Amino acid sequence: MLVLSRKLNQEIRIGENIVVRVIGIKGNQVRLGIVAPDEVPVLREELLTKVPAPAHPSNSESRAMKCARC
C-alpha cells in the first residue's frame, strides 16, 4: 500500500484520468473530491456490497459532487 500525505487543496493523480483532491479537513474527517471517467465507479467501501455502481452518471463533475456528500 502506498501512503501519501496531502494538505488542504492538494491533489493526488492516479494514472492520467483520475484526480483526488483534499477539499476539506474538520477534526478527524477529511473531505475528498474525486474526478474520474464515467466508466470508473467511485463508492465508499461500506456501499460496495449494498449499492450497485451507477451505469452512466450525467458527467464526472456532478458525480464527484454526489460522492463528496456520501
CSV table of N, CA and C in Angstrom, one decimal:
chain,number,residue,atom,x,y,z
A,1,MET,N,0.8,-1.2,0.0
A,1,MET,CA,0.0,0.0,0.0
A,1,MET,C,0.9,1.2,0.0
A,2,LEU,N,0.6,2.1,-0.9
A,2,LEU,CA,1.3,3.4,-1.0
A,2,LEU,C,0.5,4.4,0.0
A,3,VAL,N,1.3,5.0,0.9
A,3,VAL,CA,0.7,6.0,1.8
A,3,VAL,C,1.2,7.4,1.5
A,4,LEU,N,0.3,8.3,1.2
A,4,LEU,CA,0.7,9.7,0.9
A,4,LEU,C,0.1,10.7,1.8
A,5,SER,N,0.8,11.7,2.1
A,5,SER,CA,0.2,12.8,2.9
A,5,SER,C,-0.1,14.0,2.0
A,6,ARG,N,-1.2,14.6,2.2
A,6,ARG,CA,-1.6,15.8,1.4
A,6,ARG,C,-2.2,16.8,2.4
A,7,LYS,N,-2.1,18.1,2.0
A,7,LYS,CA,-2.7,19.2,2.7
A,7,LYS,C,-3.9,19.7,2.0
A,8,LEU,N,-4.7,20.5,2.6
A,8,LEU,CA,-5.9,21.1,2.0
A,8,LEU,C,-5.6,21.6,0.6
A,9,ASN,N,-6.5,21.3,-0.3
A,9,ASN,CA,-6.4,21.7,-1.7
A,9,ASN,C,-5.3,21.0,-2.5
A,10,GLN,N,-4.5,20.1,-1.9
A,10,GLN,CA,-3.5,19.4,-2.7
A,10,GLN,C,-4.2,18.2,-3.4
A,11,GLU,N,-3.6,17.7,-4.4
A,11,GLU,CA,-4.1,16.6,-5.2
A,11,GLU,C,-3.2,15.4,-5.3
A,12,ILE,N,-3.8,14.3,-5.6
A,12,ILE,CA,-3.1,13.1,-6.0
A,12,ILE,C,-3.7,12.6,-7.3
A,13,ARG,N,-2.9,12.3,-8.2
A,13,ARG,CA,-3.3,11.8,-9.6
A,13,ARG,C,-3.0,10.4,-9.7
A,14,ILE,N,-4.0,9.6,-10.2
A,14,ILE,CA,-3.9,8.2,-10.4
A,14,ILE,C,-4.0,8.0,-11.9
A,15,GLY,N,-3.0,7.6,-12.5
A,15,GLY,CA,-3.0,7.5,-14.0
A,15,GLY,C,-3.1,8.8,-14.6
A,16,GLU,N,-3.7,8.9,-15.8
A,16,GLU,CA,-3.9,10.1,-16.5
A,16,GLU,C,-5.3,10.7,-16.2
A,17,ASN,N,-6.2,9.9,-15.8
A,17,ASN,CA,-7.6,10.4,-15.8
A,17,ASN,C,-8.3,10.5,-14.4
A,18,ILE,N,-7.6,10.2,-13.3
A,18,ILE,CA,-8.2,10.3,-12.0
A,18,ILE,C,-7.5,11.3,-11.1
A,19,VAL,N,-8.3,12.2,-10.5
A,19,VAL,CA,-7.7,13.2,-9.6
A,19,VAL,C,-8.4,13.1,-8.3
A,20,VAL,N,-7.7,13.0,-7.2
A,20,VAL,CA,-8.3,13.0,-5.8
A,20,VAL,C,-7.7,14.3,-5.2
A,21,ARG,N,-8.6,15.1,-4.7
A,21,ARG,CA,-8.2,16.4,-4.1
A,21,ARG,C,-8.8,16.5,-2.7
A,22,VAL,N,-8.0,16.9,-1.7
A,22,VAL,CA,-8.4,17.2,-0.4
A,22,VAL,C,-9.2,18.5,-0.4
A,23,ILE,N,-10.5,18.5,-0.2
A,23,ILE,CA,-11.3,19.7,-0.3
A,23,ILE,C,-11.7,20.2,1.1
A,24,GLY,N,-11.5,19.4,2.1
A,24,GLY,CA,-11.9,19.9,3.5
A,24,GLY,C,-11.3,19.0,4.6
A,25,ILE,N,-11.0,19.6,5.7
A,25,ILE,CA,-10.5,18.9,6.8
A,25,ILE,C,-11.2,19.5,8.1
A,26,LYS,N,-11.9,18.6,8.8
A,26,LYS,CA,-12.6,19.1,10.0
A,26,LYS,C,-12.4,18.0,11.1
A,27,GLY,N,-11.6,18.3,12.1
A,27,GLY,CA,-11.4,17.3,13.2
A,27,GLY,C,-10.8,16.1,12.6
A,28,ASN,N,-11.4,14.9,12.8
A,28,ASN,CA,-10.9,13.7,12.3
A,28,ASN,C,-11.5,13.3,10.9
A,29,GLN,N,-12.2,14.2,10.2
A,29,GLN,CA,-12.8,13.9,8.9
A,29,GLN,C,-12.1,14.6,7.8
A,30,VAL,N,-11.9,14.0,6.7
A,30,VAL,CA,-11.3,14.6,5.5
A,30,VAL,C,-12.3,14.4,4.4
A,31,ARG,N,-12.6,15.5,3.7
A,31,ARG,CA,-13.5,15.5,2.5
A,31,ARG,C,-12.6,15.5,1.3
A,32,LEU,N,-12.9,14.5,0.4
A,32,LEU,CA,-12.2,14.3,-0.8
A,32,LEU,C,-13.1,14.6,-2.0
A,33,GLY,N,-12.6,15.3,-3.0
A,33,GLY,CA,-13.2,15.5,-4.3
A,33,GLY,C,-12.5,14.5,-5.3
A,34,ILE,N,-13.3,13.8,-6.0
A,34,ILE,CA,-12.8,12.8,-7.0
A,34,ILE,C,-13.3,13.1,-8.3
A,35,VAL,N,-12.4,13.2,-9.3
A,35,VAL,CA,-12.8,13.4,-10.7
A,35,VAL,C,-12.2,12.2,-11.4
A,36,ALA,N,-13.1,11.4,-12.1
A,36,ALA,CA,-12.7,10.2,-12.8
A,36,ALA,C,-13.6,10.0,-14.0
A,37,PRO,N,-13.2,9.2,-15.0
A,37,PRO,CA,-14.0,9.0,-16.1
A,37,PRO,C,-15.3,8.3,-15.7
A,38,ASP,N,-16.4,8.5,-16.5
A,38,ASP,CA,-17.7,7.9,-16.2
A,38,ASP,C,-17.6,6.4,-16.0
A,39,GLU,N,-16.8,5.7,-16.7
A,39,GLU,CA,-16.7,4.3,-16.6
A,39,GLU,C,-16.0,3.8,-15.3
A,40,VAL,N,-15.5,4.6,-14.5
A,40,VAL,CA,-14.8,4.3,-13.2
A,40,VAL,C,-15.8,4.5,-12.1
A,41,PRO,N,-16.3,3.4,-11.4
A,41,PRO,CA,-17.2,3.6,-10.3
A,41,PRO,C,-16.4,4.2,-9.1
A,42,VAL,N,-17.0,5.1,-8.4
A,42,VAL,CA,-16.4,5.7,-7.2
A,42,VAL,C,-17.4,5.6,-6.1
A,43,LEU,N,-17.2,4.7,-5.1
A,43,LEU,CA,-18.1,4.5,-4.0
A,43,LEU,C,-17.3,4.4,-2.7
A,44,ARG,N,-17.9,4.7,-1.6
A,44,ARG,CA,-17.4,4.4,-0.3
A,44,ARG,C,-17.3,2.9,-0.1
A,45,GLU,N,-16.3,2.4,0.7
A,45,GLU,CA,-16.2,1.0,0.9
A,45,GLU,C,-17.4,0.3,1.4
A,46,GLU,N,-18.1,0.9,2.4
A,46,GLU,CA,-19.2,0.3,3.0
A,46,GLU,C,-20.4,0.2,2.1
A,47,LEU,N,-20.4,0.9,1.0
A,47,LEU,CA,-21.5,0.8,0.0
A,47,LEU,C,-21.3,-0.2,-1.1
A,48,LEU,N,-20.1,-0.7,-1.2
A,48,LEU,CA,-19.8,-1.6,-2.3
A,48,LEU,C,-20.7,-2.8,-2.4
A,49,THR,N,-21.1,-3.4,-1.2
A,49,THR,CA,-22.0,-4.6,-1.3
A,49,THR,C,-23.4,-4.2,-1.2
A,50,LYS,N,-23.8,-2.9,-0.9
A,50,LYS,CA,-25.2,-2.5,-0.8
A,50,LYS,C,-25.7,-1.9,-2.1
A,51,VAL,N,-24.9,-1.1,-2.8
A,51,VAL,CA,-25.4,-0.3,-3.9
A,51,VAL,C,-24.6,-0.6,-5.1
A,52,PRO,N,-25.3,-1.0,-6.2
A,52,PRO,CA,-24.6,-1.2,-7.5
A,52,PRO,C,-24.1,0.2,-8.0
A,53,ALA,N,-22.9,0.2,-8.7
A,53,ALA,CA,-22.4,1.4,-9.3
A,53,ALA,C,-23.3,1.9,-10.3
A,54,PRO,N,-23.5,3.2,-10.4
A,54,PRO,CA,-24.4,3.8,-11.4
A,54,PRO,C,-23.9,3.5,-12.8
A,55,ALA,N,-24.8,3.2,-13.8
A,55,ALA,CA,-24.4,2.8,-15.1
A,55,ALA,C,-23.7,3.9,-15.9
A,56,HIS,N,-24.4,5.1,-15.9
A,56,HIS,CA,-23.9,6.2,-16.7
A,56,HIS,C,-24.3,7.5,-16.0
A,57,PRO,N,-23.5,8.0,-15.0
A,57,PRO,CA,-23.9,9.3,-14.4
A,57,PRO,C,-23.8,10.4,-15.5
A,58,SER,N,-24.5,11.5,-15.3
A,58,SER,CA,-24.6,12.6,-16.3
A,58,SER,C,-23.2,13.1,-16.7
A,59,ASN,N,-22.3,13.4,-15.7
A,59,ASN,CA,-21.0,13.8,-16.0
A,59,ASN,C,-20.1,13.6,-14.8
A,60,SER,N,-18.8,13.6,-15.1
A,60,SER,CA,-17.8,13.4,-14.0
A,60,SER,C,-17.9,14.4,-12.9
A,61,GLU,N,-18.1,15.6,-13.2
A,61,GLU,CA,-18.1,16.7,-12.2
A,61,GLU,C,-19.3,16.5,-11.2
A,62,SER,N,-20.5,16.2,-11.8
A,62,SER,CA,-21.7,16.0,-10.9
A,62,SER,C,-21.5,14.8,-10.1
A,63,ARG,N,-20.9,13.7,-10.6
A,63,ARG,CA,-20.6,12.5,-9.8
A,63,ARG,C,-19.7,12.8,-8.7
A,64,ALA,N,-18.7,13.6,-8.9
A,64,ALA,CA,-17.7,14.0,-7.9
A,64,ALA,C,-18.4,14.7,-6.8
A,65,MET,N,-19.4,15.6,-7.1
A,65,MET,CA,-20.1,16.3,-6.1
A,65,MET,C,-21.0,15.4,-5.3
A,66,LYS,N,-21.7,14.4,-6.0
A,66,LYS,CA,-22.5,13.5,-5.3
A,66,LYS,C,-21.7,12.6,-4.3
A,67,CYS,N,-20.5,12.2,-4.8
A,67,CYS,CA,-19.7,11.4,-3.9
A,67,CYS,C,-19.1,12.2,-2.7
A,68,ALA,N,-18.9,13.5,-2.9
A,68,ALA,CA,-18.4,14.3,-1.8
A,68,ALA,C,-19.5,14.4,-0.7
A,69,ARG,N,-20.7,14.1,-1.0
A,69,ARG,CA,-21.8,14.2,0.0
A,69,ARG,C,-22.0,12.8,0.7
A,70,CYS,N,-21.4,11.7,0.1
A,70,CYS,CA,-21.6,10.4,0.7
A,70,CYS,C,-21.1,10.2,2.1
